[in-house]
Amino acid sequence: MRSSVNKMYRTLTLGALTACVVAMLAACSGNDELEMAADSGEQQIYLEAQRYLENDSFDLAIRTLQMLESRYPFGRYAEQAQLELVFAHYGGREFEAAIEAANRFIRLHPQHPNVDYAYYMKGLAAYDIDGGFLASLVPTDDTKRDVGHMKEALAEFAQLLARFPDSPYAPDARLRMVHLRNMLARHEIHVANYYFRRGAYMAALNRGRYVVENLEQTPSVADGLAIMAQAYLLLGLDDLAIDTIEVLKANYPNHPNLDDNGEYTSVYTLQGLQRSWINKVSLGLFDPPEPPQFNYRPKPN
């Protein structure tokens, strides 16, 4: 038994040493490639960087592009290397570094024929900056997280369209802006639902009104109107609630808070708090009314 254990221990130790040697050789190989590139001319270094980019070896690409710029700051590939450094950082999920590299390129080369690409990449990086590696593996609802990065991305894409409306990246930027506006509107609905649960009806009203007035043409406008109607009812502003319900009925007749007769249905309607018979019989001890919540997502036509 002891000899078997000793044999297994020696095998594991040998395996561990082998793994370490392989890792060291791989690291040395990467360093050797960079050293070889450093001893090469400008064009050869640039071609090495292109090879790394094509193979998605973004870390080596970044180091090679940085080396190219430092050795040949005024060379024929310097500007292109700075621009491709933006993509390399983005590909390596270094989103803040990608934004910094894009800003640097814009500052140094504001009239460059491809400067619109830098603006476009700023928008992409800003959108992905809070995603992280796990977000790419585990599905999450981004509208329930902090949306500061979405607002920043929206602003970056808007700047691209304002400066370069005919850019080849403009069509994709427009589509992404539509998506971002939809997500920002849905975020406001989530926040309004939270305020309803907290009993902060005026705050919920303001969130619904913001969607209706500032994020028009998004699917969440329907819920924005329903939220406004519900908040008005809870605040005792029945006239405003009736007007809002009419707007909801005219524009979104299939909203789940409208019955077949177009009457507003919820936990609190024009007739007051709607309680189940169990709640009434138990004098409010059982089956209490739930706070109103809204999550209607109309299907596109």
PDB file of C-alpha atoms in Angstrom:
ATOM      1  CA  MET A   1       0.000   0.000   0.000  1.00  0.00           C
ATOM      2  CA  ARG A   2       2.737   2.465   0.982  1.00  0.00           C
ATOM      3  CA  SER A   3       4.631   1.802  -2.272  1.00  0.00           C
ATOM      4  CA  SER A   4       1.440   2.455  -4.276  1.00  0.00           C
ATOM      5  CA  VAL A   5       0.895   5.751  -2.511  1.00  0.00           C
ATOM      6  CA  ASN A   6       4.488   6.780  -3.081  1.00  0.00           C
ATOM      7  CA  LYS A   7       4.202   5.835  -6.749  1.00  0.00           C
ATOM      8  CA  MET A   8       0.986   7.850  -7.153  1.00  0.00           C
ATOM      9  CA  TYR A   9       2.593  10.839  -5.375  1.00  0.00           C
ATOM     10  CA  ARG A  10       5.600  10.680  -7.702  1.00  0.00           C
ATOM     11  CA  THR A  11       3.254  10.506 -10.714  1.00  0.00           C
ATOM     12  CA  LEU A  12       1.256  13.538  -9.573  1.00  0.00           C
ATOM     13  CA  THR A  13       4.442  15.470  -8.820  1.00  0.00           C
ATOM     14  CA  LEU A  14       5.836  14.653 -12.237  1.00  0.00           C
ATOM     15  CA  GLY A  15       2.548  15.724 -13.849  1.00  0.00           C
ATOM     16  CA  ALA A  16       2.562  19.003 -11.960  1.00  0.00           C
ATOM     17  CA  LEU A  17       6.154  19.680 -12.961  1.00  0.00           C
ATOM     18  CA  THR A  18       5.338  18.875 -16.576  1.00  0.00           C
ATOM     19  CA  ALA A  19       2.373  21.270 -16.537  1.00  0.00           C
ATOM     20  CA  CYS A  20       4.555  24.027 -15.083  1.00  0.00           C
ATOM     21  CA  VAL A  21       7.218  23.472 -17.729  1.00  0.00           C
ATOM     22  CA  VAL A  22       4.608  23.610 -20.516  1.00  0.00           C
ATOM     23  CA  ALA A  23       3.157  26.831 -19.107  1.00  0.00           C
ATOM     24  CA  MET A  24       6.623  28.391 -18.822  1.00  0.00           C
ATOM     25  CA  LEU A  25       7.458  27.378 -22.375  1.00  0.00           C
ATOM     26  CA  ALA A  26       4.200  28.893 -23.642  1.00  0.00           C
ATOM     27  CA  ALA A  27       4.900  32.148 -21.829  1.00  0.00           C
ATOM     28  CA  CYS A  28       8.456  32.199 -23.101  1.00  0.00           C
ATOM     29  CA  SER A  29       7.177  31.503 -26.593  1.00  0.00           C
ATOM     30  CA  GLY A  30       4.909  34.548 -26.431  1.00  0.00           C
ATOM     31  CA  ASN A  31       7.746  36.706 -25.138  1.00  0.00           C
ATOM     32  CA  ASP A  32      10.098  35.323 -27.792  1.00  0.00           C
ATOM     33  CA  GLU A  33       7.614  36.265 -30.502  1.00  0.00           C
ATOM     34  CA  LEU A  34       7.401  39.797 -29.158  1.00  0.00           C
ATOM     35  CA  GLU A  35      11.199  40.031 -28.939  1.00  0.00           C
ATOM     36  CA  MET A  36      11.466  38.825 -32.530  1.00  0.00           C
ATOM     37  CA  ALA A  37       8.917  41.438 -33.545  1.00  0.00           C
ATOM     38  CA  ALA A  38      10.836  44.124 -31.710  1.00  0.00           C
ATOM     39  CA  ASP A  39      13.945  43.292 -33.720  1.00  0.00           C
ATOM     40  CA  SER A  40      11.966  43.447 -36.975  1.00  0.00           C
ATOM     41  CA  GLY A  41      11.131  46.453 -39.078  1.00  0.00           C
ATOM     42  CA  GLU A  42       7.979  48.546 -38.873  1.00  0.00           C
ATOM     43  CA  GLN A  43       6.066  46.619 -41.515  1.00  0.00           C
ATOM     44  CA  GLN A  44       6.961  43.254 -39.994  1.00  0.00           C
ATOM     45  CA  ILE A  45       5.745  44.336 -36.551  1.00  0.00           C
ATOM     46  CA  TYR A  46       2.515  45.569 -38.044  1.00  0.00           C
ATOM     47  CA  LEU A  47       1.983  42.273 -39.874  1.00  0.00           C
ATOM     48  CA  GLU A  48       2.618  40.394 -36.629  1.00  0.00           C
ATOM     49  CA  ALA A  49      -0.061  42.494 -34.930  1.00  0.00           C
ATOM     50  CA  GLN A  50      -2.469  41.664 -37.751  1.00  0.00           C
ATOM     51  CA  ARG A  51      -1.779  37.970 -37.292  1.00  0.00           C
ATOM     52  CA  TYR A  52      -2.557  38.217 -33.579  1.00  0.00           C
ATOM     53  CA  LEU A  53      -5.793  40.069 -34.299  1.00  0.00           C
ATOM     54  CA  GLU A  54      -6.891  37.471 -36.851  1.00  0.00           C
ATOM     55  CA  ASN A  55      -6.269  34.723 -34.283  1.00  0.00           C
ATOM     56  CA  ASP A  56      -8.090  36.652 -31.529  1.00  0.00           C
ATOM     57  CA  SER A  57      -4.854  36.813 -29.539  1.00  0.00           C
ATOM     58  CA  PHE A  58      -5.814  40.244 -28.267  1.00  0.00           C
ATOM     59  CA  ASP A  59      -3.265  40.475 -25.460  1.00  0.00           C
ATOM     60  CA  LEU A  60      -0.367  39.859 -27.843  1.00  0.00           C
ATOM     61  CA  ALA A  61      -1.965  42.180 -30.394  1.00  0.00           C
ATOM     62  CA  ILE A  62      -2.183  44.982 -27.830  1.00  0.00           C
ATOM     63  CA  ARG A  63       1.431  44.585 -26.786  1.00  0.00           C
ATOM     64  CA  THR A  64       2.607  44.435 -30.400  1.00  0.00           C
ATOM     65  CA  LEU A  65       0.616  47.495 -31.452  1.00  0.00           C
ATOM     66  CA  GLN A  66       1.905  49.436 -28.451  1.00  0.00           C
ATOM     67  CA  MET A  67       5.434  48.381 -29.358  1.00  0.00           C
ATOM     68  CA  LEU A  68       4.916  49.530 -32.937  1.00  0.00           C
ATOM     69  CA  GLU A  69       3.749  52.952 -31.829  1.00  0.00           C
ATOM     70  CA  SER A  70       6.567  53.401 -29.318  1.00  0.00           C
ATOM     71  CA  ARG A  71       9.291  52.372 -31.801  1.00  0.00           C
ATOM     72  CA  TYR A  72       7.824  54.195 -34.816  1.00  0.00           C
ATOM     73  CA  PRO A  73       5.634  57.037 -33.442  1.00  0.00           C
ATOM     74  CA  PHE A  74       5.721  58.850 -36.789  1.00  0.00           C
ATOM     75  CA  GLY A  75       5.867  55.791 -39.027  1.00  0.00           C
ATOM     76  CA  ARG A  76       3.512  54.855 -41.820  1.00  0.00           C
ATOM     77  CA  TYR A  77       1.530  52.479 -39.586  1.00  0.00           C
ATOM     78  CA  ALA A  78       1.394  54.621 -36.446  1.00  0.00           C
ATOM     79  CA  GLU A  79      -2.109  56.036 -36.949  1.00  0.00           C
ATOM     80  CA  GLN A  80      -3.534  52.700 -38.057  1.00  0.00           C
ATOM     81  CA  ALA A  81      -1.956  50.996 -35.057  1.00  0.00           C
ATOM     82  CA  GLN A  82      -3.621  53.489 -32.724  1.00  0.00           C
ATOM     83  CA  LEU A  83      -6.987  52.800 -34.320  1.00  0.00           C
ATOM     84  CA  GLU A  84      -6.588  49.032 -34.242  1.00  0.00           C
ATOM     85  CA  LEU A  85      -5.558  49.273 -30.611  1.00  0.00           C
ATOM     86  CA  VAL A  86      -9.136  50.368 -29.893  1.00  0.00           C
ATOM     87  CA  PHE A  87     -10.463  47.164 -31.429  1.00  0.00           C
ATOM     88  CA  ALA A  88      -7.826  45.017 -29.704  1.00  0.00           C
ATOM     89  CA  HIS A  89      -8.807  46.365 -26.271  1.00  0.00           C
ATOM     90  CA  TYR A  90     -12.482  45.835 -27.081  1.00  0.00           C
ATOM     91  CA  GLY A  91     -11.866  42.296 -28.320  1.00  0.00           C
ATOM     92  CA  GLY A  92      -9.992  41.569 -25.111  1.00  0.00           C
ATOM     93  CA  ARG A  93     -12.977  42.868 -23.094  1.00  0.00           C
ATOM     94  CA  GLU A  94     -10.894  45.792 -21.809  1.00  0.00           C
ATOM     95  CA  PHE A  95     -13.753  48.202 -22.414  1.00  0.00           C
ATOM     96  CA  GLU A  96     -12.492  51.158 -20.393  1.00  0.00           C
ATOM     97  CA  ALA A  97      -9.122  50.884 -22.130  1.00  0.00           C
ATOM     98  CA  ALA A  98     -10.929  50.767 -25.491  1.00  0.00           C
ATOM     99  CA  ILE A  99     -12.774  54.003 -24.673  1.00  0.00           C
ATOM    100  CA  GLU A 100      -9.536  55.632 -23.544  1.00  0.00           C
ATOM    101  CA  ALA A 101      -7.764  54.538 -26.743  1.00  0.00           C
ATOM    102  CA  ALA A 102     -10.668  55.821 -28.860  1.00  0.00           C
ATOM    103  CA  ASN A 103     -10.652  59.189 -27.088  1.00  0.00           C
ATOM    104  CA  ARG A 104      -6.907  59.446 -27.625  1.00  0.00           C
ATOM    105  CA  PHE A 105      -7.257  58.705 -31.335  1.00  0.00           C
ATOM    106  CA  ILE A 106     -10.034  61.283 -31.711  1.00  0.00           C
ATOM    107  CA  ARG A 107      -7.960  63.878 -29.886  1.00  0.00           C
ATOM    108  CA  LEU A 108      -4.837  63.250 -31.980  1.00  0.00           C
ATOM    109  CA  HIS A 109      -6.543  62.732 -35.352  1.00  0.00           C
ATOM    110  CA  PRO A 110      -9.875  64.586 -35.423  1.00  0.00           C
ATOM    111  CA  GLN A 111      -9.792  64.807 -39.233  1.00  0.00           C
ATOM    112  CA  HIS A 112      -8.775  61.226 -39.891  1.00  0.00           C
ATOM    113  CA  PRO A 113     -10.958  59.592 -42.574  1.00  0.00           C
ATOM    114  CA  ASN A 114     -11.747  56.708 -40.192  1.00  0.00           C
ATOM    115  CA  VAL A 115     -12.319  58.716 -37.039  1.00  0.00           C
ATOM    116  CA  ASP A 116     -16.007  57.753 -37.178  1.00  0.00           C
ATOM    117  CA  TYR A 117     -14.926  54.204 -36.321  1.00  0.00           C
ATOM    118  CA  ALA A 118     -13.460  55.484 -33.056  1.00  0.00           C
ATOM    119  CA  TYR A 119     -16.768  57.118 -32.128  1.00  0.00           C
ATOM    120  CA  TYR A 120     -18.612  53.915 -33.009  1.00  0.00           C
ATOM    121  CA  MET A 121     -16.306  51.763 -30.875  1.00  0.00           C
ATOM    122  CA  LYS A 122     -16.774  54.150 -27.954  1.00  0.00           C
ATOM    123  CA  GLY A 123     -20.488  53.412 -28.094  1.00  0.00           C
ATOM    124  CA  LEU A 124     -19.958  49.651 -28.231  1.00  0.00           C
ATOM    125  CA  ALA A 125     -17.488  49.691 -25.359  1.00  0.00           C
ATOM    126  CA  ALA A 126     -19.699  51.929 -23.215  1.00  0.00           C
ATOM    127  CA  TYR A 127     -22.621  49.543 -23.643  1.00  0.00           C
ATOM    128  CA  ASP A 128     -20.570  46.466 -22.684  1.00  0.00           C
ATOM    129  CA  ILE A 129     -18.544  48.056 -19.916  1.00  0.00           C
ATOM    130  CA  ASP A 130     -20.723  46.768 -17.048  1.00  0.00           C
ATOM    131  CA  GLY A 131     -21.485  43.385 -18.561  1.00  0.00           C
ATOM    132  CA  GLY A 132     -18.427  41.512 -17.404  1.00  0.00           C
ATOM    133  CA  PHE A 133     -17.472  37.976 -18.332  1.00  0.00           C
ATOM    134  CA  LEU A 134     -20.246  36.264 -16.372  1.00  0.00           C
ATOM    135  CA  ALA A 135     -22.911  38.379 -18.081  1.00  0.00           C
ATOM    136  CA  SER A 136     -21.899  36.830 -21.391  1.00  0.00           C
ATOM    137  CA  LEU A 137     -22.510  33.363 -19.943  1.00  0.00           C
ATOM    138  CA  VAL A 138     -25.501  33.856 -17.645  1.00  0.00           C
ATOM    139  CA  PRO A 139     -28.622  35.521 -19.125  1.00  0.00           C
ATOM    140  CA  THR A 140     -29.587  38.609 -17.113  1.00  0.00           C
ATOM    141  CA  ASP A 141     -32.114  41.403 -17.471  1.00  0.00           C
ATOM    142  CA  ASP A 142     -29.937  44.451 -18.080  1.00  0.00           C
ATOM    143  CA  THR A 143     -32.911  46.759 -17.464  1.00  0.00           C
ATOM    144  CA  LYS A 144     -32.835  45.794 -13.778  1.00  0.00           C
ATOM    145  CA  ARG A 145     -29.191  46.821 -13.359  1.00  0.00           C
ATOM    146  CA  ASP A 146     -27.583  50.233 -13.296  1.00  0.00           C
ATOM    147  CA  VAL A 147     -28.193  51.832 -16.687  1.00  0.00           C
ATOM    148  CA  GLY A 148     -25.511  54.502 -16.566  1.00  0.00           C
ATOM    149  CA  HIS A 149     -23.504  52.651 -19.213  1.00  0.00           C
ATOM    150  CA  MET A 150     -26.578  52.491 -21.457  1.00  0.00           C
ATOM    151  CA  LYS A 151     -27.044  56.261 -21.258  1.00  0.00           C
ATOM    152  CA  GLU A 152     -23.364  56.763 -22.035  1.00  0.00           C
ATOM    153  CA  ALA A 153     -23.574  54.414 -25.029  1.00  0.00           C
ATOM    154  CA  LEU A 154     -26.698  56.199 -26.265  1.00  0.00           C
ATOM    155  CA  ALA A 155     -24.870  59.535 -26.059  1.00  0.00           C
ATOM    156  CA  GLU A 156     -21.849  58.151 -27.927  1.00  0.00           C
ATOM    157  CA  PHE A 157     -23.973  56.752 -30.764  1.00  0.00           C
ATOM    158  CA  ALA A 158     -25.923  60.024 -30.933  1.00  0.00           C
ATOM    159  CA  GLN A 159     -22.638  61.921 -31.280  1.00  0.00           C
ATOM    160  CA  LEU A 160     -21.566  59.585 -34.081  1.00  0.00           C
ATOM    161  CA  LEU A 161     -24.807  60.229 -35.977  1.00  0.00           C
ATOM    162  CA  ALA A 162     -24.618  63.977 -35.406  1.00  0.00           C
ATOM    163  CA  ARG A 163     -21.044  64.225 -36.689  1.00  0.00           C
ATOM    164  CA  PHE A 164     -21.089  61.502 -39.338  1.00  0.00           C
ATOM    165  CA  PRO A 165     -24.674  60.841 -40.487  1.00  0.00           C
ATOM    166  CA  ASP A 166     -23.406  59.089 -43.623  1.00  0.00           C
ATOM    167  CA  SER A 167     -20.911  56.871 -41.811  1.00  0.00           C
ATOM    168  CA  PRO A 168     -21.039  53.169 -42.713  1.00  0.00           C
ATOM    169  CA  TYR A 169     -21.503  52.567 -38.980  1.00  0.00           C
ATOM    170  CA  ALA A 170     -24.531  54.890 -38.782  1.00  0.00           C
ATOM    171  CA  PRO A 171     -27.204  52.265 -39.631  1.00  0.00           C
ATOM    172  CA  ASP A 172     -26.006  49.913 -36.902  1.00  0.00           C
ATOM    173  CA  ALA A 173     -25.723  52.805 -34.455  1.00  0.00           C
ATOM    174  CA  ARG A 174     -29.356  53.772 -35.147  1.00  0.00           C
ATOM    175  CA  LEU A 175     -30.537  50.229 -34.488  1.00  0.00           C
ATOM    176  CA  ARG A 176     -28.574  50.096 -31.262  1.00  0.00           C
ATOM    177  CA  MET A 177     -30.041  53.427 -30.171  1.00  0.00           C
ATOM    178  CA  VAL A 178     -33.563  52.066 -30.645  1.00  0.00           C
ATOM    179  CA  HIS A 179     -32.638  49.047 -28.530  1.00  0.00           C
ATOM    180  CA  LEU A 180     -31.039  51.230 -25.847  1.00  0.00           C
ATOM    181  CA  ARG A 181     -34.068  53.531 -25.650  1.00  0.00           C
ATOM    182  CA  ASN A 182     -36.330  50.511 -25.234  1.00  0.00           C
ATOM    183  CA  MET A 183     -34.156  49.201 -22.432  1.00  0.00           C
ATOM    184  CA  LEU A 184     -33.990  52.573 -20.672  1.00  0.00           C
ATOM    185  CA  ALA A 185     -37.777  52.844 -20.847  1.00  0.00           C
ATOM    186  CA  ARG A 186     -38.218  49.352 -19.408  1.00  0.00           C
ATOM    187  CA  HIS A 187     -35.825  50.285 -16.605  1.00  0.00           C
ATOM    188  CA  GLU A 188     -38.094  53.193 -15.686  1.00  0.00           C
ATOM    189  CA  ILE A 189     -41.030  50.774 -15.471  1.00  0.00           C
ATOM    190  CA  HIS A 190     -39.051  48.520 -13.116  1.00  0.00           C
ATOM    191  CA  VAL A 191     -38.285  51.523 -10.910  1.00  0.00           C
ATOM    192  CA  ALA A 192     -41.948  52.596 -10.905  1.00  0.00           C
ATOM    193  CA  ASN A 193     -42.948  49.083  -9.819  1.00  0.00           C
ATOM    194  CA  TYR A 194     -40.481  49.353  -6.964  1.00  0.00           C
ATOM    195  CA  TYR A 195     -41.997  52.665  -5.868  1.00  0.00           C
ATOM    196  CA  PHE A 196     -45.476  51.127  -5.898  1.00  0.00           C
ATOM    197  CA  ARG A 197     -44.239  48.394  -3.573  1.00  0.00           C
ATOM    198  CA  ARG A 198     -42.834  51.082  -1.284  1.00  0.00           C
ATOM    199  CA  GLY A 199     -46.036  53.131  -1.371  1.00  0.00           C
ATOM    200  CA  ALA A 200     -44.250  56.065  -3.054  1.00  0.00           C
ATOM    201  CA  TYR A 201     -47.019  56.849  -5.529  1.00  0.00           C
ATOM    202  CA  MET A 202     -45.812  60.285  -6.603  1.00  0.00           C
ATOM    203  CA  ALA A 203     -42.382  58.872  -7.418  1.00  0.00           C
ATOM    204  CA  ALA A 204     -44.009  56.087  -9.448  1.00  0.00           C
ATOM    205  CA  LEU A 205     -46.125  58.695 -11.265  1.00  0.00           C
ATOM    206  CA  ASN A 206     -43.019  60.655 -12.218  1.00  0.00           C
ATOM    207  CA  ARG A 207     -41.354  57.550 -13.659  1.00  0.00           C
ATOM    208  CA  GLY A 208     -44.392  56.696 -15.756  1.00  0.00           C
ATOM    209  CA  ARG A 209     -44.700  60.281 -16.993  1.00  0.00           C
ATOM    210  CA  TYR A 210     -41.006  60.347 -17.913  1.00  0.00           C
ATOM    211  CA  VAL A 211     -41.459  57.310 -20.173  1.00  0.00           C
ATOM    212  CA  VAL A 212     -44.526  58.810 -21.858  1.00  0.00           C
ATOM    213  CA  GLU A 213     -42.975  62.239 -22.400  1.00  0.00           C
ATOM    214  CA  ASN A 214     -39.321  61.425 -23.095  1.00  0.00           C
ATOM    215  CA  LEU A 215     -39.181  57.849 -24.372  1.00  0.00           C
ATOM    216  CA  GLU A 216     -42.060  57.943 -26.826  1.00  0.00           C
ATOM    217  CA  GLN A 217     -42.268  55.254 -29.501  1.00  0.00           C
ATOM    218  CA  THR A 218     -40.927  52.641 -27.083  1.00  0.00           C
ATOM    219  CA  PRO A 219     -43.082  49.639 -26.129  1.00  0.00           C
ATOM    220  CA  SER A 220     -42.999  50.756 -22.491  1.00  0.00           C
ATOM    221  CA  VAL A 221     -45.183  53.813 -23.178  1.00  0.00           C
ATOM    222  CA  ALA A 222     -48.224  51.555 -22.650  1.00  0.00           C
ATOM    223  CA  ASP A 223     -47.092  50.702 -19.136  1.00  0.00           C
ATOM    224  CA  GLY A 224     -46.092  54.322 -18.584  1.00  0.00           C
ATOM    225  CA  LEU A 225     -49.704  55.393 -19.163  1.00  0.00           C
ATOM    226  CA  ALA A 226     -51.051  52.578 -16.958  1.00  0.00           C
ATOM    227  CA  ILE A 227     -48.648  53.591 -14.198  1.00  0.00           C
ATOM    228  CA  MET A 228     -49.766  57.210 -14.435  1.00  0.00           C
ATOM    229  CA  ALA A 229     -53.425  56.170 -14.236  1.00  0.00           C
ATOM    230  CA  GLN A 230     -52.752  53.921 -11.244  1.00  0.00           C
ATOM    231  CA  ALA A 231     -50.753  56.588  -9.422  1.00  0.00           C
ATOM    232  CA  TYR A 232     -53.446  59.223 -10.028  1.00  0.00           C
ATOM    233  CA  LEU A 233     -56.055  56.865  -8.581  1.00  0.00           C
ATOM    234  CA  LEU A 234     -53.965  56.169  -5.503  1.00  0.00           C
ATOM    235  CA  LEU A 235     -53.333  59.887  -5.045  1.00  0.00           C
ATOM    236  CA  GLY A 236     -57.051  60.663  -5.307  1.00  0.00           C
ATOM    237  CA  LEU A 237     -56.714  62.536  -8.607  1.00  0.00           C
ATOM    238  CA  ASP A 238     -59.598  60.762 -10.328  1.00  0.00           C
ATOM    239  CA  ASP A 239     -60.109  63.314 -13.128  1.00  0.00           C
ATOM    240  CA  LEU A 240     -56.508  62.987 -14.256  1.00  0.00           C
ATOM    241  CA  ALA A 241     -56.776  59.211 -13.926  1.00  0.00           C
ATOM    242  CA  ILE A 242     -59.860  59.136 -16.183  1.00  0.00           C
ATOM    243  CA  ASP A 243     -58.130  61.256 -18.841  1.00  0.00           C
ATOM    244  CA  THR A 244     -55.060  59.004 -18.764  1.00  0.00           C
ATOM    245  CA  ILE A 245     -57.164  55.855 -18.982  1.00  0.00           C
ATOM    246  CA  GLU A 246     -58.864  57.266 -22.088  1.00  0.00           C
ATOM    247  CA  VAL A 247     -55.458  57.819 -23.707  1.00  0.00           C
ATOM    248  CA  LEU A 248     -54.423  54.282 -22.742  1.00  0.00           C
ATOM    249  CA  LYS A 249     -57.682  52.878 -24.145  1.00  0.00           C
ATOM    250  CA  ALA A 250     -57.320  54.750 -27.437  1.00  0.00           C
ATOM    251  CA  ASN A 251     -53.713  53.738 -28.059  1.00  0.00           C
ATOM    252  CA  TYR A 252     -53.308  50.390 -26.309  1.00  0.00           C
ATOM    253  CA  PRO A 253     -56.742  48.719 -26.081  1.00  0.00           C
ATOM    254  CA  ASN A 254     -55.129  45.316 -25.452  1.00  0.00           C
ATOM    255  CA  HIS A 255     -53.285  46.430 -22.320  1.00  0.00           C
ATOM    256  CA  PRO A 256     -53.876  43.862 -19.533  1.00  0.00           C
ATOM    257  CA  ASN A 257     -55.153  46.589 -17.191  1.00  0.00           C
ATOM    258  CA  LEU A 258     -58.131  47.161 -19.485  1.00  0.00           C
ATOM    259  CA  ASP A 259     -61.014  44.685 -19.491  1.00  0.00           C
ATOM    260  CA  ASP A 260     -63.203  43.800 -22.482  1.00  0.00           C
ATOM    261  CA  ASN A 261     -65.310  46.897 -21.846  1.00  0.00           C
ATOM    262  CA  GLY A 262     -62.284  49.187 -21.715  1.00  0.00           C
ATOM    263  CA  GLU A 263     -62.600  49.671 -17.973  1.00  0.00           C
ATOM    264  CA  TYR A 264     -59.411  50.071 -15.953  1.00  0.00           C
ATOM    265  CA  THR A 265     -58.743  47.009 -13.783  1.00  0.00           C
ATOM    266  CA  SER A 266     -56.157  46.794 -11.044  1.00  0.00           C
ATOM    267  CA  VAL A 267     -55.802  46.364  -7.308  1.00  0.00           C
ATOM    268  CA  TYR A 268     -57.064  49.949  -6.949  1.00  0.00           C
ATOM    269  CA  THR A 269     -59.607  51.279  -9.451  1.00  0.00           C
ATOM    270  CA  LEU A 270     -62.104  54.132  -9.653  1.00  0.00           C
ATOM    271  CA  GLN A 271     -64.252  52.040  -7.316  1.00  0.00           C
ATOM    272  CA  GLY A 272     -61.487  51.919  -4.732  1.00  0.00           C
ATOM    273  CA  LEU A 273     -59.367  49.069  -3.347  1.00  0.00           C
ATOM    274  CA  GLN A 274     -60.272  45.694  -4.825  1.00  0.00           C
ATOM    275  CA  ARG A 275     -60.183  42.983  -2.133  1.00  0.00           C
ATOM    276  CA  SER A 276     -60.832  39.266  -2.432  1.00  0.00           C
ATOM    277  CA  TRP A 277     -63.694  37.707  -0.471  1.00  0.00           C
ATOM    278  CA  ILE A 278     -61.136  35.854   1.664  1.00  0.00           C
ATOM    279  CA  ASN A 279     -59.534  39.137   2.610  1.00  0.00           C
ATOM    280  CA  LYS A 280     -62.904  40.639   3.434  1.00  0.00           C
ATOM    281  CA  VAL A 281     -64.087  37.684   5.515  1.00  0.00           C
ATOM    282  CA  SER A 282     -60.808  37.496   7.439  1.00  0.00           C
ATOM    283  CA  LEU A 283     -60.929  41.257   8.099  1.00  0.00           C
ATOM    284  CA  GLY A 284     -57.738  41.756   6.132  1.00  0.00           C
ATOM    285  CA  LEU A 285     -55.709  38.985   7.791  1.00  0.00           C
ATOM    286  CA  PHE A 286     -55.483  36.713   4.735  1.00  0.00           C
ATOM    287  CA  ASP A 287     -54.888  37.229   1.018  1.00  0.00           C
ATOM    288  CA  PRO A 288     -53.999  40.922   1.277  1.00  0.00           C
ATOM    289  CA  PRO A 289     -54.006  42.922  -2.001  1.00  0.00           C
ATOM    290  CA  GLU A 290     -50.668  42.962  -3.761  1.00  0.00           C
ATOM    291  CA  PRO A 291     -49.110  46.290  -4.803  1.00  0.00           C
ATOM    292  CA  PRO A 292     -49.814  47.092  -8.477  1.00  0.00           C
ATOM    293  CA  GLN A 293     -47.090  45.915 -10.845  1.00  0.00           C
ATOM    294  CA  PHE A 294     -46.709  46.483 -14.580  1.00  0.00           C
ATOM    295  CA  ASN A 295     -44.834  44.389 -17.096  1.00  0.00           C
ATOM    296  CA  TYR A 296     -46.714  44.601 -20.416  1.00  0.00           C
ATOM    297  CA  ARG A 297     -44.614  44.062 -23.519  1.00  0.00           C
ATOM    298  CA  PRO A 298     -46.786  44.481 -26.612  1.00  0.00           C
ATOM    299  CA  LYS A 299     -45.844  42.405 -29.602  1.00  0.00           C
ATOM    300  CA  PRO A 300     -44.504  44.416 -32.554  1.00  0.00           C
ATOM    301  CA  ASN A 301     -46.878  44.817 -35.473  1.00  0.00           C
TER     302      ASN A 301
END
